[in-house]
Every structure is written in structure tokens, then in C-alpha cells.
Short mmCIF file of C-alpha atoms in Angstrom, two decimals:
data_model
loop_
_atom_site.label_atom_id
_atom_site.label_comp_id
_atom_site.label_asym_id
_atom_site.label_seq_id
_atom_site.Cartn_x
_atom_site.Cartn_y
_atom_site.Cartn_z
CA MET G 1 113.11 93.14 65.85
CA ARG G 2 113.80 95.93 63.58
CA ALA G 3 110.28 97.92 64.83
CA ALA G 4 111.25 96.85 68.38
CA ALA G 5 115.43 98.63 67.51
CA GLU G 6 113.64 101.56 66.67
CA GLN G 7 112.23 101.63 69.40
CA ALA G 8 114.02 100.78 72.33
CA GLY G 9 116.98 104.01 69.05
CA VAL G 10 119.32 101.10 68.57
CA ASN G 11 120.49 99.28 65.88
CA HIS G 12 118.59 95.86 65.00
CA ARG G 13 122.30 94.56 64.98
CA ALA G 14 123.32 95.39 67.43
CA ALA G 15 119.64 94.09 69.08
CA TYR G 16 119.87 90.87 67.67
CA ARG G 17 123.51 90.74 70.76
CA HIS G 18 121.93 91.49 73.67
CA PHE G 19 118.64 90.10 73.26
CA ALA G 20 117.36 86.75 71.97
CA ASP G 21 114.23 87.79 70.48
CA LYS G 22 111.89 90.67 70.37
CA ARG G 23 110.12 89.88 72.81
CA ALA G 24 113.16 89.57 75.27
CA LEU G 25 114.06 93.00 73.99
CA LEU G 26 110.32 94.19 75.16
CA ALA G 27 111.05 93.43 77.71
CA ALA G 28 113.85 94.17 78.86
CA LEU G 29 111.73 98.23 77.63
CA ALA G 30 108.44 97.79 79.56
CA THR G 31 111.00 96.52 83.29
CA ASP G 32 112.69 99.08 82.49
CA GLY G 33 109.89 101.51 81.91
CA TRP G 34 108.23 100.36 85.23
CA ARG G 35 111.38 100.77 87.32
CA ARG G 36 111.47 104.50 85.85
CA CYS G 37 107.73 105.42 86.60
CA THR G 38 107.72 103.47 89.47
CA ALA G 39 110.91 105.50 90.64
CA ALA G 40 109.20 109.17 90.62
CA GLY G 41 105.98 107.59 91.23
CA GLN G 42 108.10 107.23 94.59
CA ARG G 43 110.15 109.91 94.57
CA THR G 44 106.48 112.83 95.09
CA MET G 45 104.95 109.69 97.01
CA LYS G 46 107.86 110.90 99.44
CA ARG G 47 107.61 114.41 99.32
CA ALA G 48 102.78 114.27 99.98
CA THR G 49 101.86 114.89 103.20
CA ALA G 50 101.51 111.80 105.45
CA THR G 51 98.14 111.60 104.31
CA PRO G 52 97.33 107.95 102.48
CA ARG G 53 95.26 109.64 99.68
CA ALA G 54 98.60 112.85 99.51
CA GLN G 55 100.38 110.15 99.19
CA LEU G 56 98.32 108.18 96.39
CA ASP G 57 97.61 111.12 94.64
CA ALA G 58 102.26 112.26 94.31
CA PHE G 59 101.96 109.19 93.34
CA VAL G 60 99.24 109.12 90.08
CA ALA G 61 101.22 112.69 89.19
CA GLY G 62 104.91 111.48 89.57
CA PHE G 63 104.13 107.40 87.56
CA ALA G 64 101.83 109.93 85.13
CA ARG G 65 104.57 112.13 84.34
CA GLN G 66 107.04 110.11 83.79
CA ALA G 67 105.11 108.03 81.69
CA LEU G 68 103.93 110.00 79.11
CA ALA G 69 108.22 111.09 78.74
CA LEU G 70 108.33 108.05 78.56
CA PRO G 71 106.05 107.05 75.43
CA ALA G 72 108.04 103.88 73.86
CA HIS G 73 108.16 102.70 77.63
CA LEU G 74 104.71 103.33 77.74
CA GLU G 75 103.65 101.68 74.92
CA VAL G 76 105.14 98.36 75.78
CA MET G 77 104.22 98.50 79.59
CA THR G 78 100.12 99.05 78.83
CA GLY G 79 100.80 95.89 75.77
CA PRO G 80 100.00 92.34 75.45
CA ARG G 81 101.61 90.31 78.27
CA LEU G 82 105.47 89.63 77.72
CA ASN G 83 105.58 87.64 79.75
CA VAL G 84 104.03 84.76 79.42
CA ASP G 85 105.82 82.19 79.55
CA GLY G 86 107.59 83.41 83.18
CA ALA G 87 111.06 83.94 81.26
CA HIS G 88 110.92 88.09 82.18
CA PRO G 89 110.86 87.44 86.36
CA ASP G 90 112.30 90.66 86.39
CA LEU G 91 108.86 92.33 85.22
CA GLU G 92 106.91 90.60 86.97
CA GLY G 93 109.40 91.62 89.64
CA ALA G 94 108.97 95.39 88.74
CA ILE G 95 105.31 95.61 87.62
CA ALA G 96 105.05 93.95 91.46
CA ASP G 97 107.34 96.61 93.13
CA ALA G 98 104.08 99.33 91.22
CA MET G 99 101.81 97.82 92.42
CA ALA G 100 103.42 97.49 96.68
CA LEU G 101 103.34 101.25 95.85
CA VAL G 102 99.05 101.26 95.80
CA ALA G 103 98.79 99.08 97.78
CA ALA G 104 100.21 100.09 101.42
CA PRO G 105 98.15 103.22 100.88
CA LEU G 106 95.28 101.80 100.43
CA VAL G 107 95.85 99.36 103.77
CA ALA G 108 96.25 102.49 105.74
CA LEU G 109 92.71 103.68 104.64
CA GLY G 110 91.24 100.40 105.89
CA HIS G 111 91.52 98.07 102.84
CA ALA G 112 92.17 94.89 104.13
CA ALA G 113 95.53 93.09 103.16
CA GLY G 114 94.15 90.46 100.68
CA THR G 115 91.41 90.16 98.33
CA ARG G 116 90.07 93.67 98.72
CA ALA G 117 92.81 95.49 99.20
CA ARG G 118 94.58 93.76 95.73
CA VAL G 119 90.37 94.34 94.27
CA ALA G 120 91.33 98.16 94.74
CA GLY G 121 95.07 98.14 93.97
CA LEU G 122 93.79 96.50 90.62
CA ALA G 123 91.14 99.29 90.65
CA VAL G 124 93.39 102.19 91.01
CA TRP G 125 95.79 100.79 87.91
CA ALA G 126 93.38 100.18 85.69
CA ALA G 127 92.70 104.04 86.43
CA LEU G 128 95.67 104.92 85.87
CA LEU G 129 96.89 103.20 83.14
CA GLY G 130 93.38 103.63 81.68
CA ALA G 131 93.74 107.71 81.48
CA LEU G 132 97.45 107.21 80.40
CA ALA G 133 96.38 105.44 77.36
CA LEU G 134 93.27 107.89 76.64
CA VAL G 135 95.74 110.97 76.49
CA ARG G 136 98.71 108.97 74.75
CA HIS G 137 96.18 107.61 71.93
CA GLN G 138 94.66 111.37 71.84
CA ARG G 139 91.53 110.12 72.20
CA VAL G 140 91.53 112.60 74.83
CA ARG G 141 92.18 115.81 73.28
CA VAL G 142 95.08 118.16 75.76
CA ARG G 143 98.16 120.41 75.01
CA PRO G 144 101.28 118.72 76.75
CA ALA G 145 101.77 120.49 79.44
CA GLY G 146 98.76 119.23 80.35
CA ARG G 147 99.05 115.36 79.61
CA ALA G 148 100.03 114.21 83.38
CA ALA G 149 96.87 116.66 84.95
CA LEU G 150 94.87 115.17 82.59
CA VAL G 151 95.86 111.96 83.79
CA ALA G 152 95.22 112.64 87.73
CA THR G 153 92.21 114.37 87.03
CA LEU G 154 90.66 111.67 85.51
CA VAL G 155 91.98 108.42 87.86
CA ALA G 156 91.07 110.52 91.31
CA PRO G 157 87.39 110.06 91.24
CA THR G 158 88.51 106.38 91.72
CA LEU G 159 91.24 107.41 94.52
CA ASP G 160 87.50 109.65 96.15
CA GLY G 161 85.54 106.19 96.19
CA LEU G 162 88.91 104.47 97.31
CA THR G 163 89.32 106.82 100.34
CA ARG G 164 85.94 107.38 102.12
CA ARG G 165 85.53 105.99 104.44
#
């Protein structure tokens, strides 16, 4: 709990007043991260041209910039599943909202709603979260100013494959 409180920037004793346990604190941190990153992706997506591919590129860029600015959030967002028992429905809702924003342009590209769109969406998320992990853990060396652009570059081949019809 002490380490989780430190990640959240609060005194470990204060955290016990607000969260039942370490997992609850981490779930709240992950929920906040997903919401903030999704909102950033959505803002950039709204400014993109009307093509579904441009919307996906914009979402990836906005989400990546925000995620890299929130390293502690990103760590718990991409770490072990925190809501195995369903005790943190807000976290599942935040993740579902992010996935829905990616799914909409994929459906517009012809990935019919249902299993095909779900698989396509998961491919985008696997590429995005994997690229973020590579950059976050410095598996790929890049200057801080170029980190979000590198993530977008690493995700682009997945988007290329999904947008070719």
C-alpha cells in the first residue's frame, strides 16, 4: 500500500482513508489514467479529418502523448488485471469507453460489428499498448520529445493492415 500511495502522490496513511486496499487504489489510478488518455485521444480525434484512418491516427497520437505524460498511470493501466472479481466496475467502463472510440472508425472501414470488429480493435490496442510499453520501459531508445511520434509510427503498420480494403 505504501508503494501504491507513493505512486499516487499521497501519504500512505491517508490512502487507507480513501481506499479499502492497495488494489482499490491501483484500480482508481488505472481508471483515472484510462479516462484521461481516452479524453486526450478523443480530443485529437475530433480535430482529425473525417476519414476513419485519420481518426484512428489522431486517437493513437493523443492517447500516446497523454499516456507517456502519466507514467505511473500507464504502469497500472497496462499491468496485471485489477478487476478480476468485478469489484471495480468504473475501471471496466473506462476501458470499454476507450475501446468504443477505436471500434467506431473500424466499423466505418468495413469491419462489421461483432467478432471481426472486436478482433480488429484488439489488434489496435495490442499495437498501441505494446508500443507504449516498449517506449515506457526504454526497450527502444528515443528522446522524450519523440516518444509519442515513435509510438504512432510503431502502430501505423497495424492500422495500415486494418485500413486496406
